[in-house]
Amino acid sequence: MDYDSRRTWDSGLDAGSIPARSIFTQRRQKGVFCEGQTVRGHGRGYSAALFHCKKGGRGLQLSDSVRKVKGVGEKAERCLNKLNIGTVGDLLEHYPRGYDEFKPLQPVASLREGEIAAVEGTLSARPQMRTAGRLKILTVTLQDESGSVLVTWFNMPFLRNQLKMGTRYIFRGKIARKSGRIVMEQPKMYTREEYYRQAGRLRPVYPLTAGITNNAVTKAVETALKETEDLQEYLPAEIRKRRQLTGYKKALQQIHFPENKKEMREGRRRLVFDELFLYSLALAYIKKSGAVPSSHVMEERPEAAELLASLPFDLTGAQQKVLEEIMQDMKSGYVMNRLVQGDVGSGKTIVAVLALYQTVLNGGQGAFMVPTEVLASQHYKSLCGLLSDRGVRIGLLTGSLTAKQKREGQESLAAGEWDIVVGTHAIIQDKVEFANLALVITDEQHRFGVKQRESLFQKGKEPHVLAMSATPIPRTLALILYGDMDLSVIDERPANRLPIKNCVVNTAYRPNAYKFMKEQIDQGRQVYIICPMVEESEESELENVTIYTEELRGIFPASVRIDNLHGRMKPQEKEEIMERFARGDTDILVSTTVIEVGIDVPNATVIMIENAERFGLAQLHQLRGRVGRGKEQSYCILMTGQESEDSRERLSVLAESNDGFYIAREDLKLRGQGDLFGIRQSGDQIFALADIFEDAAILKEAGEEAKTFTGEEITLLYQKNKRLRNRVERYLGQVTL
Ligand code: ADP
Ligand code: MG
């Protein structure tokens, strides 16, 4: 029996007894300057703590490789690397995605499918063993006063002799339904004493990858937390006091190994504050104070109107308004720094194209940066389609090009032979130079770091900057998150659109869904099916999509062309698959969420999302935005794998509305009510921990605090407080918005 997890848990609690500030105190004694923590009259406590401090450099540093953490071997290191954990610091910021809670024992009769539960009782018959293929299945029946439940273990034959009739057992495991009966699967066994020691406590559950267990990660975090030396406080003490924030080290302890929910929330609040405060400082640091004069003063050229007239549609009022705001900026003699927010499908791309065209007509170069290769090639093609005939020279620069292609592209840009470059991060590499960069556009801005936007800006002489995002952020929050950017909103959909029809169904509906897809395909339409990323391992993600596709090929007639797309493919391959789909050569595209960003195939009218309950509402909304982009009626089928009232209610918000702002607000309300207990719930990737909706109040506080620092003060603070500086710098590169 695997009791390992509990040991881990117990010793996790031991770590909590380390004096939280001892290391810090030691540093002060040594005369190392450390700003942000004022120690007042704790006299004895501190010297006692100091006494226990180990001398010498045996401890870990945040910048050390995770390999230095005791117990982390070569294999574990490889797995951790896959989770983007390279250093001790990364490990400590690998926050649990939730907690496993030992709840009070339950009567057998109250067990429900899908939950993890613990029951106490005696065996009502001798254990039975049978073999099914290569599996050895051990079965017992556990009974209490309320009834009995079937309990099974796979491939643990040795248990058979350990389980005794007449002994009282506590089993804790997952409840499933097998052939109509409630079954507890693979439970762990506890004595009463053991169980009650765990009860009410929270075990961290970490994001994992194939080859590493939750226990192994837990142990590594625990050791790192115990032995890392440079976890001293770095927030200015006044701020901590004013905002009533726990100490840094304590907060880490609380978020990884909380004694209870209150502690976990306290720790989380502090760390969320940090993310948002440091982010705000980072923004303030790079912020240009006041209006910056620009050498790219443009005039509105009539050719743009000709391009507009040639389009198969008229701009919406909102698109026109935003375009005017952009033109005003670019004519003004000052640098434009503008964020365009518009829900999925609101038509941001054409606005970008027109701004780029105006720039080229005025003799400048434009750069259009996007987060994925697939999106880059899509934008590249639509730009070529619209502008090549008008004498605009457009180039593509992405990571998957050959070295030679890249070099040639760079030469063309530097020589001014390309007017516009579309690309991924490849555009901000050091080697890339522009002859006369006048406009920088980032699409899907929330996927980029502030630093990346800034690097692109540095490539020109004060170029104009336009950022585009589909993340629906309330204005007050946007003001904080986007610092000094001016905000434009496209709050109107193209007139020819019919609202997407939505439904939330369970797996019993699947045959109907396939039938419906077939009808749509017969009418010449195309279909997306989204399978969730499987977190445990990338292999199983692959399996998921490929197996699903194979099954689908068995279900649909051979005339239906089915293809699949997943994150393990090379960019080139992904692109070819997307291109086939865009050309209409594929009828059904089975994909993971790699499809999410900005792809535009107006002929696709059905999207079915498997296991929709596993996605955040915001992410589902983005996914759904892949359909409803043309004039045909579109449909979104949200398939839930697990019957649960909570997820139904949550998903019904999507079924009610196609408005991203409304969905974000409702999502927030639901989360507030439901007290879903997790660290972060939404699917956006803006911060590691903070959720801009849920943590709006903390964001405000952090923004206020950051605002009290002038640029000079921040520079000074950086000089005095290296630790804070390092963190802010990491944020500049890391935080995406
Ligand atoms: P997003 O805002 O999500 O980036 P896109 O710019 O990709 O949306 O536009 C979605 C689709 O709508 C594209 O096929 C585009 O050609 C089309 N479109 C854009 N503006 C209009 C409009 N005013 N009327 C009709 N269709 C439009
Ligand atoms: Mg887009």
mmCIF file of C-alpha atoms in Angstrom, residues 209-431:
data_model
loop_
_atom_site.group_PDB
_atom_site.id
_atom_site.type_symbol
_atom_site.label_atom_id
_atom_site.label_comp_id
_atom_site.label_asym_id
_atom_site.label_seq_id
_atom_site.Cartn_x
_atom_site.Cartn_y
_atom_site.Cartn_z
ATOM 1 C CA THR A 209 3.887 15.911 -16.989
ATOM 2 C CA ALA A 210 4.569 12.287 -17.916
ATOM 3 C CA GLY A 211 7.291 10.704 -15.807
ATOM 4 C CA ILE A 212 6.901 12.658 -12.603
ATOM 5 C CA THR A 213 4.385 12.134 -9.828
ATOM 6 C CA ASN A 214 2.620 14.609 -7.634
ATOM 7 C CA ASN A 215 4.514 13.187 -4.684
ATOM 8 C CA ALA A 216 7.851 13.820 -6.318
ATOM 9 C CA VAL A 217 6.984 17.421 -7.119
ATOM 10 C CA THR A 218 5.596 17.922 -3.625
ATOM 11 C CA LYS A 219 8.797 16.628 -2.079
ATOM 12 C CA ALA A 220 10.972 18.776 -4.286
ATOM 13 C CA VAL A 221 8.988 21.899 -3.450
ATOM 14 C CA GLU A 222 9.097 21.065 0.215
ATOM 15 C CA THR A 223 12.862 20.625 0.211
ATOM 16 C CA ALA A 224 13.392 23.755 -1.821
ATOM 17 C CA LEU A 225 11.228 25.745 0.526
ATOM 18 C CA LYS A 226 13.168 24.497 3.504
ATOM 19 C CA GLU A 227 16.620 25.025 2.083
ATOM 20 C CA THR A 228 16.453 28.063 -0.117
ATOM 21 C CA GLU A 229 18.350 30.906 1.465
ATOM 22 C CA ASP A 230 17.387 33.955 -0.511
ATOM 23 C CA LEU A 231 13.712 34.100 0.257
ATOM 24 C CA GLN A 232 13.985 37.321 2.188
ATOM 25 C CA GLU A 233 11.288 39.925 2.021
ATOM 26 C CA TYR A 234 11.550 42.418 -0.777
ATOM 27 C CA LEU A 235 8.311 44.361 -0.621
ATOM 28 C CA PRO A 236 8.674 47.727 1.089
ATOM 29 C CA ALA A 237 7.469 47.348 4.664
ATOM 30 C CA GLU A 238 5.003 50.249 4.506
ATOM 31 C CA ILE A 239 3.197 48.607 1.653
ATOM 32 C CA ARG A 240 2.976 45.296 3.436
ATOM 33 C CA LYS A 241 1.585 47.018 6.455
ATOM 34 C CA ARG A 242 -0.876 49.178 4.588
ATOM 35 C CA ARG A 243 -2.211 46.279 2.548
ATOM 36 C CA GLN A 244 -1.931 43.742 5.350
ATOM 37 C CA LEU A 245 0.133 41.268 3.422
ATOM 38 C CA THR A 246 1.866 38.201 4.825
ATOM 39 C CA GLY A 247 5.630 37.831 4.526
ATOM 40 C CA TYR A 248 7.027 36.419 1.324
ATOM 41 C CA LYS A 249 8.382 33.179 2.642
ATOM 42 C CA LYS A 250 5.331 32.541 4.723
ATOM 43 C CA ALA A 251 3.129 33.140 1.711
ATOM 44 C CA LEU A 252 5.057 30.525 -0.266
ATOM 45 C CA GLN A 253 4.659 28.119 2.605
ATOM 46 C CA GLN A 254 0.956 28.868 2.776
ATOM 47 C CA ILE A 255 0.248 28.410 -0.867
ATOM 48 C CA HIS A 256 2.127 25.140 -1.204
ATOM 49 C CA PHE A 257 1.276 23.606 2.158
ATOM 50 C CA PRO A 258 -1.650 25.417 3.748
ATOM 51 C CA GLU A 259 -2.996 24.193 7.051
ATOM 52 C CA ASN A 260 -6.447 25.294 5.992
ATOM 53 C CA LYS A 261 -8.280 27.309 3.376
ATOM 54 C CA LYS A 262 -7.867 30.565 5.218
ATOM 55 C CA GLU A 263 -4.104 30.206 5.177
ATOM 56 C CA MET A 264 -4.109 29.305 1.543
ATOM 57 C CA ARG A 265 -6.102 32.408 0.697
ATOM 58 C CA GLU A 266 -3.806 34.572 2.785
ATOM 59 C CA GLY A 267 -0.721 33.249 1.027
ATOM 60 C CA ARG A 268 -2.322 33.485 -2.354
ATOM 61 C CA ARG A 269 -3.395 37.074 -1.751
ATOM 62 C CA ARG A 270 0.167 38.103 -0.988
ATOM 63 C CA LEU A 271 1.584 36.377 -4.057
ATOM 64 C CA VAL A 272 -1.113 37.734 -6.319
ATOM 65 C CA PHE A 273 -0.397 41.199 -4.994
ATOM 66 C CA ASP A 274 3.264 40.674 -5.845
ATOM 67 C CA GLU A 275 2.527 39.668 -9.394
ATOM 68 C CA LEU A 276 0.331 42.646 -9.990
ATOM 69 C CA PHE A 277 2.480 45.141 -8.114
ATOM 70 C CA LEU A 278 5.667 44.080 -9.850
ATOM 71 C CA TYR A 279 3.869 44.102 -13.141
ATOM 72 C CA SER A 280 2.617 47.631 -12.529
ATOM 73 C CA LEU A 281 6.106 48.737 -11.545
ATOM 74 C CA ALA A 282 7.502 47.148 -14.667
ATOM 75 C CA LEU A 283 4.992 49.059 -16.739
ATOM 76 C CA ALA A 284 5.736 52.286 -14.934
ATOM 77 C CA TYR A 285 9.426 51.737 -15.535
ATOM 78 C CA ILE A 286 9.143 51.461 -19.281
ATOM 79 C CA LYS A 287 6.428 54.045 -19.545
ATOM 80 C CA LYS A 288 7.234 57.079 -21.621
ATOM 81 C CA SER A 289 6.262 60.068 -19.608
ATOM 82 C CA GLY A 290 3.871 62.305 -21.462
ATOM 83 C CA ALA A 291 3.544 62.525 -25.217
ATOM 84 C CA VAL A 292 6.638 61.540 -27.154
ATOM 85 C CA PRO A 293 7.267 63.537 -30.337
ATOM 86 C CA SER A 294 7.334 61.357 -33.422
ATOM 87 C CA SER A 295 9.293 61.688 -36.613
ATOM 88 C CA HIS A 296 6.622 59.682 -38.414
ATOM 89 C CA VAL A 297 3.990 62.294 -39.048
ATOM 90 C CA MET A 298 1.573 60.829 -41.542
ATOM 91 C CA GLU A 299 -1.091 62.183 -43.780
ATOM 92 C CA GLU A 300 -4.192 60.338 -44.783
ATOM 93 C CA ARG A 301 -3.725 58.977 -48.280
ATOM 94 C CA PRO A 302 -6.648 58.470 -50.675
ATOM 95 C CA GLU A 303 -5.400 55.049 -51.881
ATOM 96 C CA ALA A 304 -6.647 53.591 -48.613
ATOM 97 C CA ALA A 305 -10.182 54.563 -49.501
ATOM 98 C CA GLU A 306 -9.781 52.743 -52.831
ATOM 99 C CA LEU A 307 -8.735 49.622 -50.977
ATOM 100 C CA LEU A 308 -11.773 49.957 -48.755
ATOM 101 C CA ALA A 309 -14.062 50.315 -51.723
ATOM 102 C CA SER A 310 -12.671 47.098 -53.191
ATOM 103 C CA LEU A 311 -13.570 45.030 -50.121
ATOM 104 C CA PRO A 312 -16.619 42.753 -50.293
ATOM 105 C CA PHE A 313 -18.040 44.438 -47.180
ATOM 106 C CA ASP A 314 -18.384 47.858 -45.577
ATOM 107 C CA LEU A 315 -16.592 48.622 -42.345
ATOM 108 C CA THR A 316 -18.806 48.653 -39.282
ATOM 109 C CA GLY A 317 -19.267 51.956 -37.495
ATOM 110 C CA ALA A 318 -16.999 50.725 -34.716
ATOM 111 C CA GLN A 319 -14.234 49.761 -37.157
ATOM 112 C CA GLN A 320 -14.460 53.193 -38.806
ATOM 113 C CA LYS A 321 -14.328 54.962 -35.472
ATOM 114 C CA VAL A 322 -11.253 53.035 -34.344
ATOM 115 C CA LEU A 323 -9.542 53.584 -37.673
ATOM 116 C CA GLU A 324 -10.132 57.324 -37.314
ATOM 117 C CA GLU A 325 -8.652 57.289 -33.826
ATOM 118 C CA ILE A 326 -5.591 55.529 -35.205
ATOM 119 C CA MET A 327 -5.214 58.015 -38.049
ATOM 120 C CA GLN A 328 -5.546 60.947 -35.662
ATOM 121 C CA ASP A 329 -2.679 59.522 -33.625
ATOM 122 C CA MET A 330 -0.451 58.884 -36.602
ATOM 123 C CA LYS A 331 -1.052 62.363 -37.972
ATOM 124 C CA SER A 332 -0.544 64.084 -34.645
ATOM 125 C CA GLY A 333 3.230 64.372 -34.558
ATOM 126 C CA TYR A 334 3.324 62.308 -31.385
ATOM 127 C CA VAL A 335 3.924 58.595 -30.979
ATOM 128 C CA MET A 336 0.778 56.494 -31.002
ATOM 129 C CA ASN A 337 0.466 53.999 -28.172
ATOM 130 C CA ARG A 338 -2.945 52.448 -28.560
ATOM 131 C CA LEU A 339 -4.703 49.253 -27.578
ATOM 132 C CA VAL A 340 -7.577 48.047 -29.730
ATOM 133 C CA GLN A 341 -9.930 45.769 -27.887
ATOM 134 C CA GLY A 342 -12.517 43.856 -29.839
ATOM 135 C CA ASP A 343 -14.316 40.617 -29.210
ATOM 136 C CA VAL A 344 -13.464 37.592 -31.358
ATOM 137 C CA GLY A 345 -14.709 38.068 -34.886
ATOM 138 C CA SER A 346 -15.233 41.806 -34.537
ATOM 139 C CA GLY A 347 -12.860 42.426 -37.439
ATOM 140 C CA LYS A 348 -9.609 43.697 -35.982
ATOM 141 C CA THR A 349 -7.394 42.431 -38.787
ATOM 142 C CA ILE A 350 -8.724 44.731 -41.487
ATOM 143 C CA VAL A 351 -8.189 47.708 -39.189
ATOM 144 C CA ALA A 352 -4.565 46.647 -38.788
ATOM 145 C CA VAL A 353 -4.204 46.185 -42.547
ATOM 146 C CA LEU A 354 -5.486 49.696 -43.248
ATOM 147 C CA ALA A 355 -3.150 51.223 -40.662
ATOM 148 C CA LEU A 356 -0.228 49.338 -42.223
ATOM 149 C CA TYR A 357 -1.222 50.450 -45.704
ATOM 150 C CA GLN A 358 -1.368 54.099 -44.654
ATOM 151 C CA THR A 359 2.073 53.716 -43.112
ATOM 152 C CA VAL A 360 3.551 52.303 -46.302
ATOM 153 C CA LEU A 361 1.865 55.009 -48.406
ATOM 154 C CA ASN A 362 3.599 57.504 -46.142
ATOM 155 C CA GLY A 363 6.985 55.929 -46.844
ATOM 156 C CA GLY A 364 7.391 53.985 -43.588
ATOM 157 C CA GLN A 365 7.777 50.301 -42.813
ATOM 158 C CA GLY A 366 5.318 48.289 -40.768
ATOM 159 C CA ALA A 367 5.764 45.215 -38.561
ATOM 160 C CA PHE A 368 2.909 42.900 -37.666
ATOM 161 C CA MET A 369 3.793 40.520 -34.833
ATOM 162 C CA VAL A 370 1.601 37.545 -33.933
ATOM 163 C CA PRO A 371 1.994 34.745 -31.371
ATOM 164 C CA THR A 372 1.917 31.664 -33.612
ATOM 165 C CA GLU A 373 3.330 30.577 -36.960
ATOM 166 C CA VAL A 374 -0.045 29.501 -38.221
ATOM 167 C CA LEU A 375 -1.504 32.899 -37.528
ATOM 168 C CA ALA A 376 1.539 34.581 -39.079
ATOM 169 C CA SER A 377 1.100 32.748 -42.342
ATOM 170 C CA GLN A 378 -2.627 33.424 -42.343
ATOM 171 C CA HIS A 379 -2.114 37.158 -41.874
ATOM 172 C CA TYR A 380 0.720 37.127 -44.387
ATOM 173 C CA LYS A 381 -1.554 35.649 -47.006
ATOM 174 C CA SER A 382 -4.424 38.017 -46.386
ATOM 175 C CA LEU A 383 -2.068 41.002 -46.488
ATOM 176 C CA CYS A 384 -0.600 39.781 -49.784
ATOM 177 C CA GLY A 385 -4.091 39.272 -51.146
ATOM 178 C CA LEU A 386 -5.098 42.819 -50.301
ATOM 179 C CA LEU A 387 -1.900 44.781 -50.864
ATOM 180 C CA SER A 388 0.514 43.017 -53.235
ATOM 181 C CA ASP A 389 -1.336 44.262 -56.313
ATOM 182 C CA ARG A 390 -1.034 47.770 -54.952
ATOM 183 C CA GLY A 391 2.732 47.620 -55.038
ATOM 184 C CA VAL A 392 3.277 46.868 -51.364
ATOM 185 C CA ARG A 393 6.138 44.455 -50.708
ATOM 186 C CA ILE A 394 5.374 42.053 -47.893
ATOM 187 C CA GLY A 395 7.633 39.521 -46.182
ATOM 188 C CA LEU A 396 7.218 36.717 -43.673
ATOM 189 C CA LEU A 397 9.677 36.105 -40.851
ATOM 190 C CA THR A 398 9.121 33.144 -38.541
ATOM 191 C CA GLY A 399 11.212 30.769 -36.479
ATOM 192 C CA SER A 400 10.698 27.790 -38.773
ATOM 193 C CA LEU A 401 12.268 29.385 -41.845
ATOM 194 C CA THR A 402 15.685 28.130 -42.862
ATOM 195 C CA ALA A 403 18.699 30.147 -41.764
ATOM 196 C CA LYS A 404 19.157 31.299 -45.336
ATOM 197 C CA GLN A 405 15.545 32.452 -45.692
ATOM 198 C CA LYS A 406 15.816 34.319 -42.418
ATOM 199 C CA ARG A 407 19.018 36.013 -43.459
ATOM 200 C CA GLU A 408 17.527 37.091 -46.754
ATOM 201 C CA GLY A 409 14.463 38.422 -44.984
ATOM 202 C CA GLN A 410 16.609 40.392 -42.585
ATOM 203 C CA GLU A 411 18.556 41.861 -45.486
ATOM 204 C CA SER A 412 15.379 42.883 -47.272
ATOM 205 C CA LEU A 413 14.097 44.613 -44.162
ATOM 206 C CA ALA A 414 17.339 46.425 -43.487
ATOM 207 C CA ALA A 415 17.572 47.556 -47.107
ATOM 208 C CA GLY A 416 13.985 48.760 -47.106
ATOM 209 C CA GLU A 417 13.013 46.242 -49.788
ATOM 210 C CA TRP A 418 10.174 44.975 -47.676
ATOM 211 C CA ASP A 419 7.489 47.456 -46.711
ATOM 212 C CA ILE A 420 5.725 45.181 -44.262
ATOM 213 C CA VAL A 421 6.934 42.188 -42.290
ATOM 214 C CA VAL A 422 4.555 39.710 -40.716
ATOM 215 C CA GLY A 423 6.020 37.313 -38.206
ATOM 216 C CA THR A 424 6.376 35.716 -34.833
ATOM 217 C CA HIS A 425 8.966 36.439 -32.136
ATOM 218 C CA ALA A 426 11.499 36.041 -34.912
ATOM 219 C CA ILE A 427 10.968 39.738 -35.745
ATOM 220 C CA ILE A 428 12.362 40.925 -32.438
ATOM 221 C CA GLN A 429 15.643 39.102 -32.615
ATOM 222 C CA ASP A 430 18.765 41.185 -32.319
ATOM 223 C CA LYS A 431 19.807 40.656 -35.894
#
